[in-house]
PDB file of C-alpha atoms in Angstrom:
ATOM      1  CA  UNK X   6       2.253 -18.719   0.632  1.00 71.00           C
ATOM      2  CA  UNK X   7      -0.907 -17.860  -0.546  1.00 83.00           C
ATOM      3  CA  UNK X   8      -1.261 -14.064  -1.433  1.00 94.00           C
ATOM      4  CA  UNK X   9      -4.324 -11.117  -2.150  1.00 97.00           C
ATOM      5  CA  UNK X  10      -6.304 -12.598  -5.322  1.00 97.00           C
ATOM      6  CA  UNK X  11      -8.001  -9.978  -7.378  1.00 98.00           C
ATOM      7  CA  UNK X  12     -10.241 -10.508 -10.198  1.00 98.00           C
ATOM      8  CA  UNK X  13     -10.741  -9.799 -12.931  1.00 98.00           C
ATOM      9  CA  UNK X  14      -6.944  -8.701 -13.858  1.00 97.00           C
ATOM     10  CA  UNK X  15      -7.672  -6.675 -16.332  1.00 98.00           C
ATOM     11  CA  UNK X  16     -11.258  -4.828 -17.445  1.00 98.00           C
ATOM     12  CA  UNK X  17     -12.741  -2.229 -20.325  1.00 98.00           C
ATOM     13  CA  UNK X  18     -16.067  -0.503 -19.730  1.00 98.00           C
ATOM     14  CA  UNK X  19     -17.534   1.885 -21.725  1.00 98.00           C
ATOM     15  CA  UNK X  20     -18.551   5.567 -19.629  1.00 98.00           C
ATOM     16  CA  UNK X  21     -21.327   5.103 -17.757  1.00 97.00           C
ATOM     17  CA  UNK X  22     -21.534   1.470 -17.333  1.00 98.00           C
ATOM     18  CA  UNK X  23     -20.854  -0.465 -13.920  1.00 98.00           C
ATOM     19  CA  UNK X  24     -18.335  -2.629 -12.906  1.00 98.00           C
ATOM     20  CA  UNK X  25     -17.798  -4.881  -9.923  1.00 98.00           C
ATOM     21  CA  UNK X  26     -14.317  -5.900  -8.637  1.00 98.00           C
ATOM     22  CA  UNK X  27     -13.526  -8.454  -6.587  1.00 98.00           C
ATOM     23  CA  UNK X  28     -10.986  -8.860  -3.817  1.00 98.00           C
ATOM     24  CA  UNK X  29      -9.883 -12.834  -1.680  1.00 97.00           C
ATOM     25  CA  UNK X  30      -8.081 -11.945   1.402  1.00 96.00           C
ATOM     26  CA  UNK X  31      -5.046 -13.892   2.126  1.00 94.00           C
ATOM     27  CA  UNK X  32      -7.210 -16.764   4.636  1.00 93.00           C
ATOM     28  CA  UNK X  33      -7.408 -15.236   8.279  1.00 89.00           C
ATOM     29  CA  UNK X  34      -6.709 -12.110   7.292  1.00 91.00           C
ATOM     30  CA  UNK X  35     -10.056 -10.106   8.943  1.00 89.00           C
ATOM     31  CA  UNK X  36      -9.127  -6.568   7.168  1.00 91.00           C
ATOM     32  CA  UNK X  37      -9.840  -5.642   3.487  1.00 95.00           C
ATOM     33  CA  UNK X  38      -8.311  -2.331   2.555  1.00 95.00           C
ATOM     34  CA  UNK X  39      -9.347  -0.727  -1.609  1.00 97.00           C
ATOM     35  CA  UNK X  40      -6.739   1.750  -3.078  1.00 97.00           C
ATOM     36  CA  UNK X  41      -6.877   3.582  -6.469  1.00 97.00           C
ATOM     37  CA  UNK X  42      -3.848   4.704  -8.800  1.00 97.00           C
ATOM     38  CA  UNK X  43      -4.399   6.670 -11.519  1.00 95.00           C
ATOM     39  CA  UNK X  44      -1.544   6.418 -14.232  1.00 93.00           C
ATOM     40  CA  UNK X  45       1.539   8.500 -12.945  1.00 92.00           C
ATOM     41  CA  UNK X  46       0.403   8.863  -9.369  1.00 94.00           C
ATOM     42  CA  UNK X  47       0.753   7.151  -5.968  1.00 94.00           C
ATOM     43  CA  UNK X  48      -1.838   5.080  -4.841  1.00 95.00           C
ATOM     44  CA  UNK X  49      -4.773   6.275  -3.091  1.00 95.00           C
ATOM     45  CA  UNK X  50      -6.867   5.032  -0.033  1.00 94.00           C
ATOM     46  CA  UNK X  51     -10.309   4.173  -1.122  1.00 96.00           C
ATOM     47  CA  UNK X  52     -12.001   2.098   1.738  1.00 96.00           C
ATOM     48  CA  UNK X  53     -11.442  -0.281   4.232  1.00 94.00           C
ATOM     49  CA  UNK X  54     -13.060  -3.388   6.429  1.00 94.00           C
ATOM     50  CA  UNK X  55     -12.731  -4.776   9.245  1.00 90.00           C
ATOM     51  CA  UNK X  56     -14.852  -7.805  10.384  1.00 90.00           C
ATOM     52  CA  UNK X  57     -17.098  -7.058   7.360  1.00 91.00           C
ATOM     53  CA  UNK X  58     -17.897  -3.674   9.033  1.00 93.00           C
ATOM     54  CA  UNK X  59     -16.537  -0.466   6.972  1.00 92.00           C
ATOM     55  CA  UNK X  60     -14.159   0.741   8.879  1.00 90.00           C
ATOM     56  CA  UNK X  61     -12.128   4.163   7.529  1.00 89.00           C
ATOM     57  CA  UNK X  62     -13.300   6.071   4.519  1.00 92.00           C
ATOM     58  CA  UNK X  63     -11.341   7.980   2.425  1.00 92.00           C
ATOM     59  CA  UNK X  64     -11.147   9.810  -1.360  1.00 89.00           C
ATOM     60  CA  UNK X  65     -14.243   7.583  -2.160  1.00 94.00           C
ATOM     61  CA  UNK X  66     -16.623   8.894  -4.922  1.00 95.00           C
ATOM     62  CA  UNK X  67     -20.133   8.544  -4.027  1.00 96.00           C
ATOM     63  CA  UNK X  68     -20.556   6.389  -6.916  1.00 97.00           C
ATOM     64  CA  UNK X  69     -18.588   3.588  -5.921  1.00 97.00           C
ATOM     65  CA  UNK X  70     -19.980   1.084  -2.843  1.00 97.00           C
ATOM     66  CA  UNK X  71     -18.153  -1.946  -1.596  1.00 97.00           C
ATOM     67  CA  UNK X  72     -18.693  -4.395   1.159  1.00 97.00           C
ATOM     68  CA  UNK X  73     -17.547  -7.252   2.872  1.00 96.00           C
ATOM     69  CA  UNK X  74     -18.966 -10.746   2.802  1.00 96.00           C
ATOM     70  CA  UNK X  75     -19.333 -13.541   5.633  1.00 94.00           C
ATOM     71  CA  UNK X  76     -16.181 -15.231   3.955  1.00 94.00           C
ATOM     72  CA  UNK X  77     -14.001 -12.210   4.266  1.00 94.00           C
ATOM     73  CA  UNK X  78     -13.879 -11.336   0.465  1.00 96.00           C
ATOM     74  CA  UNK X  79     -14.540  -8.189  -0.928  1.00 97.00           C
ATOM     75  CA  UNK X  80     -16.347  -6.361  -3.726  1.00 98.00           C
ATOM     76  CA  UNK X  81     -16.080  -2.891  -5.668  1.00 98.00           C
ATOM     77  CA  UNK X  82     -18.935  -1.667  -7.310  1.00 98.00           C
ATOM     78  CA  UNK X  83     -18.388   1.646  -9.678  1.00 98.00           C
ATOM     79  CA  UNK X  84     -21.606   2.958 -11.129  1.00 97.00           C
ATOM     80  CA  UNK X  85     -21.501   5.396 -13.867  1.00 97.00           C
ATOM     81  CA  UNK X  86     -17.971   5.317 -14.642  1.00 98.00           C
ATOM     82  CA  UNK X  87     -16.644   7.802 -16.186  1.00 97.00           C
ATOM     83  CA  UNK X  88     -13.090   8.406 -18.043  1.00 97.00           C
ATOM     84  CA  UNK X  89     -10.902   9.863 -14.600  1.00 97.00           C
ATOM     85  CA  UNK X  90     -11.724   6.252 -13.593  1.00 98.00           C
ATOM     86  CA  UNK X  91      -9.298   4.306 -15.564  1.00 98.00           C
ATOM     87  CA  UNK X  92      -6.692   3.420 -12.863  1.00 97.00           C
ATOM     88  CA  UNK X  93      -5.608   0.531 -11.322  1.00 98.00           C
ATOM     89  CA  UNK X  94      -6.862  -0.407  -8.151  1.00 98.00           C
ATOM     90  CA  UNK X  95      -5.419  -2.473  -5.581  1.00 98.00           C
ATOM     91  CA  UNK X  96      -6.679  -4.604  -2.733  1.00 97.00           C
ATOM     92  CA  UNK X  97      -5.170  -5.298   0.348  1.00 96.00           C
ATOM     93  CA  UNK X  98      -5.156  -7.048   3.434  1.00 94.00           C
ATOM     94  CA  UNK X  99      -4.179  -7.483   6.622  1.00 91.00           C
ATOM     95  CA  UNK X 100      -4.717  -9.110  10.079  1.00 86.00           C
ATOM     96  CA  UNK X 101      -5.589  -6.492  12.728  1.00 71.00           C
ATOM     97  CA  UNK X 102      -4.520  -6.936  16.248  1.00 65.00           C
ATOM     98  CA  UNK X 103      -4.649  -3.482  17.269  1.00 61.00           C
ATOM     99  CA  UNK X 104      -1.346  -2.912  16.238  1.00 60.00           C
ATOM    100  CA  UNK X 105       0.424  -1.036  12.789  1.00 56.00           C
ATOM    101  CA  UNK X 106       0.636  -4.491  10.872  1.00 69.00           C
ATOM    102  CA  UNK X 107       1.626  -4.932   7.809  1.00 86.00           C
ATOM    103  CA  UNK X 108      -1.024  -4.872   4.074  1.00 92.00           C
ATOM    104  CA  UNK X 109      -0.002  -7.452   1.911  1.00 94.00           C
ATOM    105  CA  UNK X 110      -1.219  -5.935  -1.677  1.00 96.00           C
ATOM    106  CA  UNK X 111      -2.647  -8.069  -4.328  1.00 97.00           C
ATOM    107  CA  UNK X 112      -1.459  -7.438  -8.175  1.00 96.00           C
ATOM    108  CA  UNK X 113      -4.415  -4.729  -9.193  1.00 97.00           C
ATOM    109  CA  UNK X 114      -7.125  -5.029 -11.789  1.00 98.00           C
ATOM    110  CA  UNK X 115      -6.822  -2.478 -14.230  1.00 97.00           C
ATOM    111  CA  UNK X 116      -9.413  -0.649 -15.206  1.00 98.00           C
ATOM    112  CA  UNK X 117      -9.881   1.153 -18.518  1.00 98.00           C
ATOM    113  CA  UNK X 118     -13.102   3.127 -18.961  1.00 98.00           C
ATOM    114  CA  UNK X 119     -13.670   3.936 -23.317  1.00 97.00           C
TER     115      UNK X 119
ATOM    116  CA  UNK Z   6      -1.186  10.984   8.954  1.00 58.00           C
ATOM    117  CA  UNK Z   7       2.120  12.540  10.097  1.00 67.00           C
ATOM    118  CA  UNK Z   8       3.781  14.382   7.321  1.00 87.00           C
ATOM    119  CA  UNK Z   9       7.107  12.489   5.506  1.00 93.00           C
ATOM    120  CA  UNK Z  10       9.264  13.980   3.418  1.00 95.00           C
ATOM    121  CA  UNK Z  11      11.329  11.969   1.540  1.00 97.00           C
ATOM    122  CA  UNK Z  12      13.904  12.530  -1.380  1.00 97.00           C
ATOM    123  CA  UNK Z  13      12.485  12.489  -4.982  1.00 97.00           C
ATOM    124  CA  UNK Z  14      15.048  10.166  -5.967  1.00 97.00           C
ATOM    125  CA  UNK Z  15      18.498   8.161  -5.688  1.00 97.00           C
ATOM    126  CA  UNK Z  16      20.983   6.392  -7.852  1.00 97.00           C
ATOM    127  CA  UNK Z  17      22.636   3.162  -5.991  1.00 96.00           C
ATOM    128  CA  UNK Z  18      25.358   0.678  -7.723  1.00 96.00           C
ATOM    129  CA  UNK Z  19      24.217  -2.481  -8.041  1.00 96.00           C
ATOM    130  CA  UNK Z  20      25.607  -4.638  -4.391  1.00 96.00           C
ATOM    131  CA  UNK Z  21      26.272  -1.762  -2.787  1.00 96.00           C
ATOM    132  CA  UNK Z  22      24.450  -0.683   0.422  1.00 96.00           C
ATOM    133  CA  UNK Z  23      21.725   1.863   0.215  1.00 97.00           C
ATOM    134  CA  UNK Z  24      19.804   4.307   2.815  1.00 98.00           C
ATOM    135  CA  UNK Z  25      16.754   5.903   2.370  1.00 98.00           C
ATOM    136  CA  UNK Z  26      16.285   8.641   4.283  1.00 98.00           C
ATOM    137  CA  UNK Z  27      13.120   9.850   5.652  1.00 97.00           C
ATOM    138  CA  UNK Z  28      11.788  12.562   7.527  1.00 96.00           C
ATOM    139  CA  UNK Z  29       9.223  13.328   9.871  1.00 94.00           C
ATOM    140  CA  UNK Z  30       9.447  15.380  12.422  1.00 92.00           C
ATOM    141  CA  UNK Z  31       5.435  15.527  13.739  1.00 90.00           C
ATOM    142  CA  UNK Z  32       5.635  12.183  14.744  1.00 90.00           C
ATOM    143  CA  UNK Z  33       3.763  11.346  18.038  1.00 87.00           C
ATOM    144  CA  UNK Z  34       4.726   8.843  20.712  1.00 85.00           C
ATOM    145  CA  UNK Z  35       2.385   6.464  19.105  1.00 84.00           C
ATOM    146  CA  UNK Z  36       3.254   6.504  15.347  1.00 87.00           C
ATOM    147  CA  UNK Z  37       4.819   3.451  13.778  1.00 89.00           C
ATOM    148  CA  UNK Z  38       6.771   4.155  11.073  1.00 92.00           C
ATOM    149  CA  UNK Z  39       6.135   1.450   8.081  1.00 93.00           C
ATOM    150  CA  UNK Z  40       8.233   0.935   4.670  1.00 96.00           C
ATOM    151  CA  UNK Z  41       6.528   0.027   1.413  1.00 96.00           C
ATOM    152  CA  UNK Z  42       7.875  -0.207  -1.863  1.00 97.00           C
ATOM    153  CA  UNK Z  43       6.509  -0.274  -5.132  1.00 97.00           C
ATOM    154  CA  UNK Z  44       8.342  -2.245  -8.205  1.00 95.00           C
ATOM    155  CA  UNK Z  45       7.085  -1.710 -11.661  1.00 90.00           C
ATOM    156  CA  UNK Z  46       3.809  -2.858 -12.730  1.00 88.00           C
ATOM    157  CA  UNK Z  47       3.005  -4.376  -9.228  1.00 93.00           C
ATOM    158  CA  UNK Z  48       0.825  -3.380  -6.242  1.00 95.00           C
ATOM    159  CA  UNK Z  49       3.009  -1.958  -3.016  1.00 96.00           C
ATOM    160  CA  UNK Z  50       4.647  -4.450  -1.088  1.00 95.00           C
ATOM    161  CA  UNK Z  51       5.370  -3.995   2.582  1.00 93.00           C
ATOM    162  CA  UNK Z  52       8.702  -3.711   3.566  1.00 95.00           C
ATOM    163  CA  UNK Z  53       9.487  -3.406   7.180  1.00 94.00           C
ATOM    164  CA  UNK Z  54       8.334  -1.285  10.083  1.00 92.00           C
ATOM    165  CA  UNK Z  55       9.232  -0.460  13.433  1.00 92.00           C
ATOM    166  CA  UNK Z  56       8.208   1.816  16.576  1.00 91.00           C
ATOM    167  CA  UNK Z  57      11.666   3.432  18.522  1.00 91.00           C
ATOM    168  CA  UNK Z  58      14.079   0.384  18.332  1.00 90.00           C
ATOM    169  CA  UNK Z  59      15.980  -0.558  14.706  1.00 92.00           C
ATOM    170  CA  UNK Z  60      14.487  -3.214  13.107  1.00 93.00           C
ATOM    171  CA  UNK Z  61      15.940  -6.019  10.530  1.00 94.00           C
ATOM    172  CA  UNK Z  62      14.108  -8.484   8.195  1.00 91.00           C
ATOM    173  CA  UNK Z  63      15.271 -10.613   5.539  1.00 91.00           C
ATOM    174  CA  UNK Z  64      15.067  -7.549   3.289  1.00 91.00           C
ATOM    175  CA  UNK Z  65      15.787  -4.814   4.785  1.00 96.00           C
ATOM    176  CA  UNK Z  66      16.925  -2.645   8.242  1.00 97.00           C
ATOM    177  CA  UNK Z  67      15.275  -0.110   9.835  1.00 97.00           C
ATOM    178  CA  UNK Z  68      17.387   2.285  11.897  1.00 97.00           C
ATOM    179  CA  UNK Z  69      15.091   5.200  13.870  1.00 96.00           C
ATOM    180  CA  UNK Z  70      16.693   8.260  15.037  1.00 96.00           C
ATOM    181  CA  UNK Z  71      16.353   8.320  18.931  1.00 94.00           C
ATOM    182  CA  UNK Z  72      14.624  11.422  18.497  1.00 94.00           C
ATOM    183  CA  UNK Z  73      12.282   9.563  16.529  1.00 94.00           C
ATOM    184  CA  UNK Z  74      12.334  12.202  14.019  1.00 95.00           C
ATOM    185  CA  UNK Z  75      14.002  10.424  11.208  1.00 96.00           C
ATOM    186  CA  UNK Z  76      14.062   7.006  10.208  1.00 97.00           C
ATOM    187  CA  UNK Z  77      16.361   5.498   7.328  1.00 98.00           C
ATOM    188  CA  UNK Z  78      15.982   2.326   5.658  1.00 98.00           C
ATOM    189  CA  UNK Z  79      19.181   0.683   4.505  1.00 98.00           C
ATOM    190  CA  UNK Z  80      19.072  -2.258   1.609  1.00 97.00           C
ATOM    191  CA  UNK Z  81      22.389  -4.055   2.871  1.00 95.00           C
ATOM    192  CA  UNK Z  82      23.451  -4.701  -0.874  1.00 95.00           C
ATOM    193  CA  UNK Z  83      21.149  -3.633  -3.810  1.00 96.00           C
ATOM    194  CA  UNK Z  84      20.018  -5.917  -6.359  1.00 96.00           C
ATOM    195  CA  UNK Z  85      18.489  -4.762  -9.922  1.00 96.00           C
ATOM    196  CA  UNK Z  86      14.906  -6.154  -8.099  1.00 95.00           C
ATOM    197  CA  UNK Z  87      15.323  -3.447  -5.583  1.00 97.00           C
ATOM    198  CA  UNK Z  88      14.599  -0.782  -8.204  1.00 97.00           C
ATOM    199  CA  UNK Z  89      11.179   0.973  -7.079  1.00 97.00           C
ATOM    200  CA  UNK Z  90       9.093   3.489  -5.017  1.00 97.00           C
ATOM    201  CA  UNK Z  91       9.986   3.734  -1.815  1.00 98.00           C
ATOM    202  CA  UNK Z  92       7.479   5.207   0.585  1.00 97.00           C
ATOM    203  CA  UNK Z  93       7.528   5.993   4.287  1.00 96.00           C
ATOM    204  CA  UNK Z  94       4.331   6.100   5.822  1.00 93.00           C
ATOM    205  CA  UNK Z  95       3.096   6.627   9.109  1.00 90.00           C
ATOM    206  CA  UNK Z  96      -0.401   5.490   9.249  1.00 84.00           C
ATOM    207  CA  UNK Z  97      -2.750   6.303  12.040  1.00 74.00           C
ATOM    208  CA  UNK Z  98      -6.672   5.826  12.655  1.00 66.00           C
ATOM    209  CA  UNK Z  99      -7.587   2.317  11.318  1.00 64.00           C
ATOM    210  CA  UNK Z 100      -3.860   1.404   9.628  1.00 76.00           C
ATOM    211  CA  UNK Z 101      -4.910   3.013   5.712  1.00 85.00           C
ATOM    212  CA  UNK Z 102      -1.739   4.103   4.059  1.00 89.00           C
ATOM    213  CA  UNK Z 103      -1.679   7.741   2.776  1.00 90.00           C
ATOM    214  CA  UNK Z 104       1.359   7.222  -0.110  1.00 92.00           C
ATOM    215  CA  UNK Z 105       2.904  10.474  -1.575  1.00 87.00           C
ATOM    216  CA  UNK Z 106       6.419  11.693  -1.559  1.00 86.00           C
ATOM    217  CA  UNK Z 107       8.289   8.642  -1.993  1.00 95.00           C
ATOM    218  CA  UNK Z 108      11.606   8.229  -3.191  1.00 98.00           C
ATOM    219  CA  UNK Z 109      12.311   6.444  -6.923  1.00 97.00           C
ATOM    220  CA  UNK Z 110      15.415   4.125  -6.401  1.00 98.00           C
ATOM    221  CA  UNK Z 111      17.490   3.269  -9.436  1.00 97.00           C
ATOM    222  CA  UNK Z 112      19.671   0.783  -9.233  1.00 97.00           C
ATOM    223  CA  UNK Z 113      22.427   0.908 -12.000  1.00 96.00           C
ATOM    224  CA  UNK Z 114      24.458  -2.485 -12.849  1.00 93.00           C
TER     225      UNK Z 114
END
């Protein structure tokens, strides 16, 4: 069954560069979900989508943007990264029918900031 | 979200039964109470969830206190795979997952 596709896998920046991360939904999935883990912790909610629309908001700095295109994908832009962003981060997805359904997580892009 | 609690860890033998407990005792009428687990080096993967009745899927059982105050989820025979984080989450406006608290399974062979 086709699953969450994240790329890239794996990524280095130096401090205040930008990176962009990109997120395929499993196909008919509608909801887009962005979660951070930092090494040793549990992961946290960044954003989510629904119908290309942001939908919740959570621990989201106010350098980081993402949005939802017309074919359901999703990207993660990080401006002016800084160290405390190394982490992995996760996208998920889902199929909202206005009931507690399940995310289906993709494997994470790792992000290392130098 | 409704507050979990959740036991830091457990040991389990490998093929024998587990249960997770978990805990939450603000739960409202409406909360569904989901299962995710995290295995090394991988992103969470959902595990089962369920609103007042038990649930079963192919890998795992849900059984819910009738109270609805407790939940437990049992792995019917534990496998070295099943080794992970095990979180239980009760997720409200707009279905994000607030993980914290879970319990580290170790399975020993």
């Amino acid at each position: 069954a086709a699953g969450v596709i994240q790329s890239p896998r794996h990524l280095i920046k130096e401090k205040r560069e930008t990176a962009t991360l990109k997120c395929y939904p499993i196909p008919r999935h509608d909801t887009v979900y962005w979660y951070q883990q930092g090494p040793g912790q549990d992961p946290q909610f960044l954003i989510s989508f629904y119908e290309k629309m942001q939908s919740d908001k959570g621990s989201i700095p106010d350098r980081f943007s993402a949005q939802q295109f017309s074919d359901y994908h999703s990207e993660l832009n990080m401006s002016s990264l800084e160290l405390g962003d190394s982490a992995l981060y996760f996208c998920a997805s889902s199929f909202w029918t206005g009931k507690r359904y399940e995310q289906y997580f993709g494997p994470g892009t790792r992000l290392t900031v130098t | 979200d409704a507050k979990t609690t959740q036991p830091n860890s457990m040991e389990s033998n490998e093929e024998e039964p587990v249960h997770l407990p978990c805990n939450h005792s603000t739960i409202s009428g409406t909360d569904y109470i989901h299962w995710y687990r995290q295995l090394p080096s991988q992103g969470p993967e959902y595990v089962i969830h369920g609103l007042t009745s038990n649930v079963n899927n192919r890998m795992a059982s849900l059984a819910i206190a009738e109270d609805r105050k407790s939940s437990t989820l049992i792995l019917h025979r534990a496998t070295l795979r099943d080794a992970a984080v095990y979180y239980c989450i009760l997720p409200k406006t707009g279905n994000m997952l607030t993980f914290g608290g879970g319990t580290r399974l170790m399975v020993k062979p």
